[in-house]
Amino acid sequence: MGALSKIIGLAIAAAGAFLLWWGLTPEMEGLSLILFFLGIILMSIGSSILFSGKSRSEKEEEPEPPTVTELQCQNPNCDFKEIRDFEKGDYILKEMEQRCPKCEGTMMIEGIYIVRKEEEKPEF
Amino acid sequence: MQFGAEPNEFSWIINLAFFAFIMIFSLYGQKIQMWQWLKQIEMGLIELKKMAVESRQTAIDTFKAYGRDVEFIAKEIDRWSDFFTIMPVDLDPSGVLERIDHLFEQRSDRFKEFVAELAPEATDSEKLSLENTLEVAQVLGLIFRIVRHFYILGKKTGSTIIVMQVQMQMPELLRLAKAYHGAIDAFAQGKPIGDTIGPLIVTKFAREYGATPDSYVQEVTREVGYYKIDVDRRTVYVVRATGPGGTVGKPGFAIKKLVDEHKEKVTRIITIDAALKLEGERMGRVAEGTGAAIGDIGPEKHAIEQTATEQGIGIEAIVIKENEEVAVGVMDKRVLDAVPEVIERIKSAIQNRTKEGDYVILAGIGNTIGVGL
Ligand SMILES: [Zn+2]
């Protein structure tokens, strides 16, 4: 849909520009004004089709990234970490019943978060 | 081609069109503009309504797991959506903060009573989160109804100023509504939100110094307690609201109470809170300053400032910057990544600005949803 409407818009705008130019040629005399306005109207229709993308709010509506739960082994000599989907009942600093598969240490929820898309870097 | 240079058989069309154009826009320009504004408000209203309806549905779906049937819940939530709080008179400002506090205490009692009635089988912690869910649904409903009011009023009276104001505020209102709409899912499921960063940081700090869920002293003031820890021979009271249910509690009054208990021994109050970032600032940026970082309507902040001033206690704040969407939505990784830096800053604040034997109050301000003790 997007690409097609862009092409149609471009074609209409180009046709308008052509009419405009044609109306400006000296041979057209009486018709020149008509062609002139027709050209301008076509160009504005074409460009409005060309630049009418989706509104910004529609674009922003991407589904939210999933919430993840980060588990970490509490053994200071072990750096085992597990990241899985959030489950109801999870909370940060909750001690889990499951044991660390590496060292049998206790596991705790270190964080629950989502990774949002980075905002555009400011120009300044 | 030159206009009017050599009149020809078509030039009258152009003239006519030209004058018609001028007439239409000078006579009806305003009407066209109004029509455009009303259309824009309409689009916004459709979106606001969608969010209000969805959040109401989420609230119903969440409540129905706790022992009441859907019809009863829907009816009660609709009845509750009109609940209001009348702000006290400030023409006579003396004691206005106590009155505000009193009113909000009453409000909170009514909320609790209502949630207990709607969700008899929920645990205390779940009830707190349900309260938050309800509040978000209520706010979204309210935004929709207010905007609709001005839209209809503007249309009815044809008042440009009413329509213009709403149209101009629409983007901001939509942004706010979207932030809350995103939050309801977090509250309903008990996920930590961006605002929980304050309590989370102080809890992690306290854990480093040996605090455990069992060493948490419950209920200094309603829903707020503390860990008492020892940091480089200073006694630190780490204040936060209980969790992992969603509550903000009244940490301000808890701080005041602790200061009243220990008087001149307390030499420093450090508050940790989330703050709104400026556009263009990095998410999760840490900043520090002087003053009480607490975003209540006034009574608690006043209590902290008053007690600090009376006792000559140093008062400082460390904030973590985030935007509204993150503050009320699910916790963001970039905000969470700020935890170690803040902990370092707390340590240096305690080391550099307090002496051995001093008492320090460290308060994590914010909602505690999804943050265990
Ligand atoms: Zn391990």
Short mmCIF file of C-alpha atoms and ligand atoms in Angstrom, two decimals:
data_model
loop_
_atom_site.label_atom_id
_atom_site.label_comp_id
_atom_site.label_asym_id
_atom_site.label_seq_id
_atom_site.Cartn_x
_atom_site.Cartn_y
_atom_site.Cartn_z
CA MET A 1 0.00 0.00 0.00
CA GLY A 2 2.71 2.44 1.02
CA ALA A 3 4.94 2.11 -2.02
CA LEU A 4 2.04 2.06 -4.48
CA SER A 5 0.50 5.26 -3.14
CA LYS A 6 3.90 6.90 -3.30
CA ILE A 7 4.23 5.95 -6.98
CA ILE A 8 0.72 7.15 -7.82
CA GLY A 9 1.33 10.40 -5.96
CA LEU A 10 4.58 10.92 -7.78
CA ALA A 11 2.94 10.24 -11.16
CA ILE A 12 0.11 12.69 -10.52
CA ALA A 13 2.53 15.35 -9.32
CA ALA A 14 4.70 14.81 -12.39
CA ALA A 15 1.67 15.08 -14.70
CA GLY A 16 0.75 18.32 -12.95
CA ALA A 17 4.25 19.68 -13.39
CA PHE A 18 4.11 18.79 -17.06
CA LEU A 19 0.75 20.57 -17.52
CA LEU A 20 2.13 23.57 -15.72
CA TRP A 21 5.14 23.70 -17.97
CA TRP A 22 2.95 23.13 -21.03
CA GLY A 23 0.66 25.99 -20.01
CA LEU A 24 3.65 28.24 -19.80
CA THR A 25 4.71 27.67 -23.37
CA PRO A 26 3.78 30.66 -25.56
CA GLU A 27 1.85 28.60 -28.17
CA MET A 28 -0.94 27.71 -25.77
CA GLU A 29 -2.27 31.30 -25.46
CA GLY A 30 -5.86 31.09 -24.26
CA LEU A 31 -5.58 27.64 -22.80
CA SER A 32 -2.49 28.54 -20.83
CA LEU A 33 -4.34 29.79 -17.76
CA ILE A 34 -6.49 26.69 -17.58
CA LEU A 35 -3.47 24.46 -17.96
CA PHE A 36 -1.62 26.52 -15.43
CA PHE A 37 -4.27 26.02 -12.73
CA LEU A 38 -4.93 22.43 -13.67
CA GLY A 39 -1.22 21.82 -13.31
CA ILE A 40 -1.07 23.42 -9.88
CA ILE A 41 -4.10 21.47 -8.66
CA LEU A 42 -2.71 18.17 -9.93
CA MET A 43 0.64 18.87 -8.35
CA SER A 44 -0.90 19.60 -4.98
CA ILE A 45 -3.06 16.47 -5.12
CA GLY A 46 -0.06 14.42 -6.14
CA SER A 47 2.17 15.78 -3.41
CA SER A 48 -0.49 15.31 -0.75
CA ILE A 49 -0.78 11.66 -1.75
CA LEU A 50 2.99 11.39 -1.83
CA PHE A 51 3.51 12.79 1.67
CA SER A 52 0.48 11.39 3.41
CA GLY A 53 2.11 8.62 5.38
CA LYS A 54 0.50 7.09 8.39
CA SER A 55 -0.01 9.53 11.23
CA ARG A 56 2.72 9.50 13.86
CA SER A 57 0.58 7.98 16.57
CA GLU A 58 -0.23 5.01 14.37
CA LYS A 59 3.43 4.42 13.69
CA GLU A 60 4.29 4.42 17.37
CA GLU A 61 1.88 1.65 18.16
CA GLU A 62 4.25 -1.24 18.08
CA PRO A 63 3.58 -4.02 20.56
CA GLU A 64 5.48 -3.55 23.79
CA PRO A 65 8.56 -5.74 24.08
CA PRO A 66 8.14 -8.68 26.47
CA THR A 67 8.91 -8.30 30.15
CA VAL A 68 11.81 -10.48 31.23
CA THR A 69 12.97 -11.74 34.60
CA GLU A 70 16.67 -11.94 35.33
CA LEU A 71 17.76 -14.58 37.83
CA GLN A 72 21.18 -14.68 39.34
CA CYS A 73 23.03 -17.21 41.41
CA GLN A 74 23.78 -15.89 44.89
CA ASN A 75 27.04 -17.78 45.25
CA PRO A 76 29.76 -15.10 45.01
CA ASN A 77 32.08 -17.51 43.21
CA CYS A 78 29.52 -18.31 40.55
CA ASP A 79 28.30 -15.97 37.86
CA PHE A 80 25.37 -18.01 36.58
CA LYS A 81 22.59 -15.86 35.20
CA GLU A 82 19.30 -16.81 33.63
CA ILE A 83 16.95 -14.57 31.69
CA ARG A 84 13.43 -15.84 31.08
CA ASP A 85 9.94 -14.47 30.44
CA PHE A 86 8.15 -12.80 33.32
CA GLU A 87 5.76 -15.04 35.23
CA LYS A 88 3.02 -13.84 37.49
CA GLY A 89 4.21 -13.88 41.07
CA ASP A 90 7.75 -12.83 40.22
CA TYR A 91 9.16 -9.85 42.05
CA ILE A 92 12.60 -8.34 42.36
CA LEU A 93 14.69 -9.78 45.23
CA LYS A 94 12.51 -12.88 45.40
CA GLU A 95 14.40 -15.96 46.41
CA MET A 96 13.60 -18.78 44.02
CA GLU A 97 13.06 -22.40 44.87
CA GLN A 98 14.96 -23.52 41.82
CA ARG A 99 18.67 -24.08 42.35
CA CYS A 100 21.61 -22.94 40.31
CA PRO A 101 22.35 -25.69 37.75
CA LYS A 102 26.06 -24.98 38.01
CA CYS A 103 26.72 -24.93 41.73
CA GLU A 104 23.41 -25.71 43.43
CA GLY A 105 23.44 -22.23 44.99
CA THR A 106 20.28 -20.26 45.67
CA MET A 107 18.88 -18.17 42.84
CA MET A 108 17.38 -14.73 43.28
CA ILE A 109 15.52 -12.38 40.96
CA GLU A 110 17.89 -9.51 40.31
CA GLY A 111 15.71 -7.60 37.92
CA ILE A 112 12.43 -7.51 36.03
CA TYR A 113 12.43 -5.20 33.06
CA ILE A 114 11.75 -4.61 29.42
CA VAL A 115 14.26 -3.44 26.87
CA ARG A 116 12.62 -0.52 25.10
CA LYS A 117 13.79 0.73 21.78
CA GLU A 118 16.44 3.39 22.18
CA GLU A 119 15.10 6.88 21.58
CA GLU A 120 16.61 8.76 18.71
CA LYS A 121 19.90 10.30 19.71
CA PRO A 122 19.39 14.03 20.18
CA GLU A 123 21.12 16.16 17.60
CA PHE A 124 22.64 18.40 20.22
CA MET B 1 2.07 33.97 -19.45
CA GLN B 2 0.98 37.14 -17.71
CA PHE B 3 -2.19 37.53 -15.70
CA GLY B 4 -4.49 40.20 -17.03
CA ALA B 5 -2.01 41.39 -19.64
CA GLU B 6 -4.14 40.25 -22.53
CA PRO B 7 -7.65 39.37 -21.47
CA ASN B 8 -9.04 36.35 -23.20
CA GLU B 9 -12.16 34.23 -23.20
CA PHE B 10 -11.14 32.23 -20.11
CA SER B 11 -9.93 34.97 -17.84
CA TRP B 12 -13.36 35.48 -16.23
CA ILE B 13 -13.16 31.98 -14.80
CA ILE B 14 -9.92 32.81 -13.14
CA ASN B 15 -11.25 36.08 -11.77
CA LEU B 16 -14.35 34.42 -10.43
CA ALA B 17 -12.38 31.65 -8.82
CA PHE B 18 -10.03 34.16 -7.29
CA PHE B 19 -12.81 36.22 -5.71
CA ALA B 20 -14.70 33.16 -4.56
CA PHE B 21 -11.55 31.97 -2.88
CA ILE B 22 -11.04 35.27 -1.06
CA MET B 23 -14.70 35.43 0.02
CA ILE B 24 -14.83 31.88 1.29
CA PHE B 25 -11.70 32.18 3.34
CA SER B 26 -12.38 35.61 4.80
CA LEU B 27 -15.96 34.76 5.75
CA TYR B 28 -15.64 31.11 6.69
CA GLY B 29 -11.96 30.72 7.51
CA GLN B 30 -12.66 30.50 11.20
CA LYS B 31 -15.41 27.93 10.66
CA ILE B 32 -13.11 25.80 8.58
CA GLN B 33 -10.44 26.07 11.23
CA MET B 34 -12.92 25.08 13.95
CA TRP B 35 -14.08 22.15 11.93
CA GLN B 36 -10.50 21.04 11.55
CA TRP B 37 -9.81 21.36 15.28
CA LEU B 38 -12.96 19.48 16.19
CA LYS B 39 -11.95 16.68 13.84
CA GLN B 40 -8.55 16.49 15.53
CA ILE B 41 -10.14 16.39 18.97
CA GLU B 42 -12.50 13.68 17.75
CA MET B 43 -9.56 11.53 16.67
CA GLY B 44 -7.96 12.00 20.06
CA LEU B 45 -11.22 11.23 21.82
CA ILE B 46 -11.60 7.96 19.96
CA GLU B 47 -8.18 6.95 21.19
CA LEU B 48 -8.85 8.12 24.74
CA LYS B 49 -12.11 6.21 24.81
CA LYS B 50 -10.41 3.08 23.58
CA MET B 51 -7.84 3.34 26.35
CA ALA B 52 -10.49 4.04 29.00
CA VAL B 53 -12.61 1.08 27.92
CA GLU B 54 -9.61 -1.25 27.75
CA SER B 55 -8.33 -0.26 31.16
CA ARG B 56 -11.78 -0.76 32.67
CA GLN B 57 -11.84 -4.22 31.11
CA THR B 58 -8.38 -5.01 32.44
CA ALA B 59 -9.46 -3.92 35.90
CA ILE B 60 -12.53 -6.17 35.71
CA ASP B 61 -10.47 -9.10 34.44
CA THR B 62 -7.96 -8.62 37.23
CA PHE B 63 -10.55 -8.38 39.98
CA LYS B 64 -12.56 -11.37 38.88
CA ALA B 65 -9.82 -13.74 40.01
CA TYR B 66 -10.51 -12.82 43.64
CA GLY B 67 -13.90 -14.22 44.37
CA ARG B 68 -16.62 -11.98 42.95
CA ASP B 69 -18.65 -12.35 39.79
CA VAL B 70 -17.98 -10.16 36.79
CA GLU B 71 -21.30 -8.33 36.80
CA PHE B 72 -20.95 -7.24 40.37
CA ILE B 73 -17.39 -6.04 39.72
CA ALA B 74 -18.33 -4.12 36.58
CA LYS B 75 -21.20 -2.40 38.32
CA GLU B 76 -19.12 -1.46 41.33
CA ILE B 77 -16.17 -0.22 39.27
CA ASP B 78 -18.47 2.03 37.28
CA ARG B 79 -19.94 3.38 40.47
CA TRP B 80 -16.46 3.93 41.83
CA SER B 81 -15.12 5.65 38.71
CA ASP B 82 -16.84 8.85 39.85
CA PHE B 83 -15.16 8.95 43.23
CA PHE B 84 -13.76 12.41 43.84
CA THR B 85 -11.67 14.23 46.41
CA ILE B 86 -12.39 17.85 47.16
CA MET B 87 -9.21 19.77 47.82
CA PRO B 88 -9.32 21.84 51.00
CA VAL B 89 -9.73 25.62 51.05
CA ASP B 90 -6.43 27.40 50.71
CA LEU B 91 -7.79 30.91 51.25
CA ASP B 92 -6.92 30.38 54.88
CA PRO B 93 -3.63 28.55 54.43
CA SER B 94 -2.90 27.79 58.06
CA GLY B 95 -2.98 24.05 58.58
CA VAL B 96 -3.83 23.34 54.97
CA LEU B 97 -1.25 20.55 54.79
CA GLU B 98 -2.77 18.70 57.71
CA ARG B 99 -6.15 19.04 56.12
CA ILE B 100 -4.86 17.72 52.79
CA ASP B 101 -3.24 14.83 54.58
CA HIS B 102 -6.41 14.09 56.47
CA LEU B 103 -8.50 14.10 53.31
CA PHE B 104 -6.11 11.82 51.49
CA GLU B 105 -6.02 9.45 54.40
CA GLN B 106 -9.79 9.24 54.20
CA ARG B 107 -9.62 8.71 50.49
CA SER B 108 -7.12 5.94 50.89
CA ASP B 109 -9.32 4.30 53.55
CA ARG B 110 -12.28 4.35 51.20
CA PHE B 111 -10.16 2.83 48.44
CA LYS B 112 -9.02 0.03 50.70
CA GLU B 113 -12.54 -0.64 51.87
CA PHE B 114 -13.72 -0.76 48.28
CA VAL B 115 -10.97 -3.10 47.13
CA ALA B 116 -11.58 -5.40 50.09
CA GLU B 117 -15.23 -5.60 49.09
CA LEU B 118 -14.45 -6.28 45.44
CA ALA B 119 -11.65 -8.77 46.02
CA PRO B 120 -12.35 -10.58 49.27
CA GLU B 121 -9.91 -13.39 48.49
CA ALA B 122 -6.89 -11.25 47.68
CA THR B 123 -3.90 -11.13 50.01
CA ASP B 124 -2.87 -7.79 51.51
CA SER B 125 -0.07 -7.43 49.03
CA GLU B 126 -2.38 -8.20 46.11
CA LYS B 127 -4.93 -5.75 47.43
CA LEU B 128 -2.38 -2.96 47.23
CA SER B 129 -1.68 -3.74 43.57
CA LEU B 130 -5.40 -3.97 42.89
CA GLU B 131 -5.79 -0.51 44.36
CA ASN B 132 -3.25 0.80 41.88
CA THR B 133 -4.97 -0.96 38.99
CA LEU B 134 -8.24 0.62 39.98
CA GLU B 135 -6.67 4.03 40.27
CA VAL B 136 -5.19 3.87 36.77
CA ALA B 137 -8.52 2.81 35.28
CA GLN B 138 -10.16 5.67 37.12
CA VAL B 139 -7.66 8.25 35.85
CA LEU B 140 -8.07 7.11 32.24
CA GLY B 141 -11.85 7.26 32.53
CA LEU B 142 -11.61 10.73 34.00
CA ILE B 143 -9.34 12.06 31.24
CA PHE B 144 -11.74 10.75 28.62
CA ARG B 145 -14.79 12.25 30.29
CA ILE B 146 -13.21 15.66 30.77
CA VAL B 147 -12.00 15.91 27.18
CA ARG B 148 -15.39 14.72 25.93
CA HIS B 149 -17.04 17.41 28.05
CA PHE B 150 -15.02 20.18 26.47
CA TYR B 151 -15.46 18.72 23.01
CA ILE B 152 -19.23 18.68 23.30
CA LEU B 153 -19.30 22.04 25.02
CA GLY B 154 -17.13 23.58 22.33
CA LYS B 155 -19.27 22.13 19.60
CA LYS B 156 -22.46 23.28 21.26
CA THR B 157 -21.38 26.83 21.96
CA GLY B 158 -19.12 27.22 18.95
CA SER B 159 -16.61 28.78 21.30
CA THR B 160 -13.24 29.01 19.63
CA ILE B 161 -11.37 29.36 22.87
CA ILE B 162 -12.72 26.12 24.34
CA VAL B 163 -12.05 24.11 21.21
CA MET B 164 -8.65 25.67 20.69
CA GLN B 165 -7.51 24.91 24.23
CA VAL B 166 -8.51 21.28 24.02
CA GLN B 167 -6.97 20.88 20.59
CA MET B 168 -3.71 22.38 21.78
CA GLN B 169 -3.51 20.21 24.89
CA MET B 170 -4.48 17.05 23.07
CA PRO B 171 -0.97 15.75 22.30
CA GLU B 172 0.05 16.16 25.94
CA LEU B 173 -3.13 14.50 27.18
CA LEU B 174 -2.67 11.62 24.79
CA ARG B 175 0.91 11.15 25.93
CA LEU B 176 -0.18 11.05 29.56
CA ALA B 177 -3.06 8.69 28.84
CA LYS B 178 -0.76 6.37 26.90
CA ALA B 179 1.67 6.28 29.79
CA TYR B 180 -1.10 5.26 32.19
CA HIS B 181 -2.56 2.84 29.72
CA GLY B 182 0.80 1.12 29.54
CA ALA B 183 0.95 1.09 33.33
CA ILE B 184 -2.26 -0.82 33.95
CA ASP B 185 -0.75 -4.03 32.63
CA ALA B 186 2.19 -3.63 35.00
CA PHE B 187 -0.05 -3.03 38.00
CA ALA B 188 -2.45 -5.81 37.12
CA GLN B 189 0.37 -8.34 36.94
CA GLY B 190 2.52 -6.96 39.73
CA LYS B 191 5.50 -6.04 37.57
CA PRO B 192 7.90 -3.41 38.92
CA ILE B 193 7.53 0.00 37.29
CA GLY B 194 10.06 2.77 36.67
CA ASP B 195 8.97 4.58 39.81
CA THR B 196 10.02 1.61 41.96
CA ILE B 197 13.67 2.40 41.39
CA GLY B 198 13.97 4.39 44.64
CA PRO B 199 12.84 1.61 47.00
CA LEU B 200 14.71 -0.96 44.90
CA ILE B 201 18.03 0.87 45.20
CA VAL B 202 17.81 1.38 48.95
CA THR B 203 16.83 -2.25 49.45
CA LYS B 204 19.78 -3.48 47.41
CA PHE B 205 21.99 -1.10 49.37
CA ALA B 206 20.63 -2.43 52.67
CA ARG B 207 21.18 -6.02 51.51
CA GLU B 208 24.83 -5.28 50.87
CA TYR B 209 25.09 -4.44 54.56
CA GLY B 210 23.34 -7.54 55.77
CA ALA B 211 19.68 -6.59 55.82
CA THR B 212 17.18 -9.39 55.20
CA PRO B 213 13.42 -9.48 54.72
CA ASP B 214 13.18 -10.50 58.36
CA SER B 215 15.15 -7.55 59.64
CA TYR B 216 12.66 -5.16 58.06
CA VAL B 217 10.78 -3.30 60.80
CA GLN B 218 7.15 -3.08 59.67
CA GLU B 219 4.78 -0.15 59.95
CA VAL B 220 6.59 2.85 61.36
CA THR B 221 3.83 4.72 59.64
CA ARG B 222 1.16 3.16 57.50
CA GLU B 223 2.73 0.76 54.99
CA VAL B 224 6.24 2.10 55.60
CA GLY B 225 9.04 0.47 57.55
CA TYR B 226 12.83 0.37 57.70
CA TYR B 227 15.98 -1.72 57.92
CA LYS B 228 18.54 -0.67 60.48
CA ILE B 229 22.04 -1.28 59.17
CA ASP B 230 25.58 -0.35 60.02
CA VAL B 231 27.63 1.38 57.33
CA ASP B 232 31.22 2.22 58.28
CA ARG B 233 30.21 2.67 61.93
CA ARG B 234 27.29 4.93 61.07
CA THR B 235 23.79 3.76 61.88
CA VAL B 236 21.67 3.96 58.75
CA TYR B 237 17.89 3.69 58.80
CA VAL B 238 16.84 2.54 55.35
CA VAL B 239 13.22 3.60 54.89
CA ARG B 240 10.92 2.20 52.24
CA ALA B 241 7.30 1.18 51.80
CA THR B 242 6.45 -2.49 52.17
CA GLY B 243 6.35 -4.72 49.14
CA PRO B 244 6.06 -6.46 46.80
CA GLY B 245 2.51 -5.14 46.68
CA GLY B 246 2.13 -1.75 45.07
CA THR B 247 2.14 1.06 47.58
CA VAL B 248 3.88 4.37 48.04
CA GLY B 249 3.10 4.61 51.72
CA LYS B 250 4.01 7.77 53.56
CA PRO B 251 7.80 7.71 53.79
CA GLY B 252 7.86 11.43 54.56
CA PHE B 253 6.10 10.91 57.87
CA ALA B 254 8.22 7.88 58.61
CA ILE B 255 11.33 10.04 58.24
CA LYS B 256 9.84 12.63 60.56
CA LYS B 257 8.99 9.98 63.11
CA LEU B 258 12.52 8.55 63.02
CA VAL B 259 14.02 12.00 63.44
CA ASP B 260 11.68 12.71 66.34
CA GLU B 261 12.85 9.49 67.97
CA HIS B 262 16.57 10.08 67.61
CA LYS B 263 16.67 13.89 67.50
CA GLU B 264 20.15 15.37 67.22
CA LYS B 265 21.82 12.02 66.58
CA VAL B 266 20.47 12.15 63.03
CA THR B 267 22.77 14.24 60.89
CA ARG B 268 21.72 13.50 57.37
CA ILE B 269 18.63 12.58 55.36
CA ILE B 270 19.19 11.13 51.90
CA THR B 271 16.19 10.60 49.62
CA ILE B 272 16.34 8.49 46.47
CA ASP B 273 13.61 8.92 43.89
CA ALA B 274 12.81 8.75 40.21
CA ALA B 275 12.56 12.15 38.51
CA LEU B 276 11.19 13.19 35.18
CA LYS B 277 13.93 13.58 32.65
CA LEU B 278 14.10 16.43 30.20
CA GLU B 279 13.64 15.52 26.57
CA GLY B 280 17.06 14.79 25.12
CA GLU B 281 18.52 13.58 28.41
CA ARG B 282 19.65 10.00 28.70
CA MET B 283 17.27 7.53 30.31
CA GLY B 284 18.53 6.37 33.66
CA ARG B 285 20.82 9.35 34.17
CA VAL B 286 21.70 9.93 37.80
CA ALA B 287 21.71 13.39 39.34
CA GLU B 288 22.09 14.62 42.90
CA GLY B 289 21.16 17.76 44.73
CA THR B 290 19.86 19.33 47.88
CA GLY B 291 16.33 18.98 49.19
CA ALA B 292 13.72 16.32 49.70
CA ALA B 293 13.03 14.31 46.55
CA ILE B 294 9.46 13.25 47.14
CA GLY B 295 6.61 13.87 44.77
CA ASP B 296 3.58 14.02 47.07
CA ILE B 297 1.09 16.88 47.04
CA GLY B 298 2.85 18.60 49.89
CA PRO B 299 2.33 17.27 53.43
CA GLU B 300 5.18 14.76 53.41
CA LYS B 301 7.70 17.00 51.73
CA HIS B 302 6.77 19.69 54.22
CA ALA B 303 7.23 17.27 57.11
CA ILE B 304 10.74 16.35 55.95
CA GLU B 305 11.80 19.94 55.33
CA GLN B 306 10.34 21.12 58.62
CA THR B 307 11.95 18.48 60.73
CA ALA B 308 15.30 18.81 58.93
CA THR B 309 15.27 22.57 59.42
CA GLU B 310 14.33 22.34 63.09
CA GLN B 311 17.08 19.86 63.88
CA GLY B 312 19.60 21.34 61.46
CA ILE B 313 19.90 18.08 59.56
CA GLY B 314 21.65 17.98 56.19
CA ILE B 315 19.25 16.93 53.48
CA GLU B 316 20.19 15.64 50.08
CA ALA B 317 18.64 13.79 47.19
CA ILE B 318 19.75 11.47 44.41
CA VAL B 319 17.38 11.07 41.49
CA ILE B 320 17.23 8.75 38.52
CA LYS B 321 15.86 10.38 35.40
CA GLU B 322 13.16 8.73 33.34
CA ASN B 323 10.17 9.80 31.28
CA GLU B 324 6.50 9.38 32.22
CA GLU B 325 6.05 6.33 30.05
CA VAL B 326 8.79 4.52 31.93
CA ALA B 327 7.96 5.98 35.35
CA VAL B 328 4.48 4.43 35.37
CA GLY B 329 5.20 1.63 32.88
CA VAL B 330 7.19 -1.57 33.35
CA MET B 331 10.74 -1.01 34.59
CA ASP B 332 13.22 -0.18 31.84
CA LYS B 333 16.60 -1.88 31.54
CA ARG B 334 18.40 1.45 31.27
CA VAL B 335 16.88 2.63 34.54
CA LEU B 336 17.76 -0.62 36.28
CA ASP B 337 21.33 -0.27 35.06
CA ALA B 338 21.64 2.91 37.12
CA VAL B 339 21.43 0.96 40.40
CA PRO B 340 25.19 0.39 40.97
CA GLU B 341 26.03 4.02 40.27
CA VAL B 342 23.45 5.29 42.75
CA ILE B 343 24.67 2.86 45.39
CA GLU B 344 28.20 4.20 44.91
CA ARG B 345 26.94 7.74 45.30
CA ILE B 346 25.09 6.85 48.48
CA LYS B 347 28.24 5.29 49.89
CA SER B 348 30.30 8.37 49.10
CA ALA B 349 27.62 10.66 50.53
CA ILE B 350 27.66 8.72 53.79
CA GLN B 351 31.46 8.59 53.91
CA ASN B 352 32.09 12.20 52.98
CA ARG B 353 29.28 14.00 54.70
CA THR B 354 28.71 12.10 57.94
CA LYS B 355 30.94 11.17 60.84
CA GLU B 356 31.35 7.88 62.66
CA GLY B 357 28.58 7.33 65.16
CA ASP B 358 26.13 9.49 63.23
CA TYR B 359 22.61 8.40 62.41
CA VAL B 360 21.63 8.63 58.77
CA ILE B 361 18.19 8.22 57.22
CA LEU B 362 18.19 6.83 53.71
CA ALA B 363 14.74 6.79 52.12
CA GLY B 364 13.74 5.14 48.87
CA ILE B 365 10.73 7.06 47.65
CA GLY B 366 8.29 5.57 45.17
CA ASN B 367 5.91 2.76 44.50
CA THR B 368 7.07 -0.66 45.66
CA ILE B 369 5.16 -2.84 43.25
CA GLY B 370 7.18 -5.93 42.34
CA VAL B 371 10.03 -5.15 44.72
CA GLY B 372 10.49 -7.64 47.51
CA LEU B 373 11.65 -6.72 50.98
ZN ZN C 1 25.77 -20.89 40.88
#
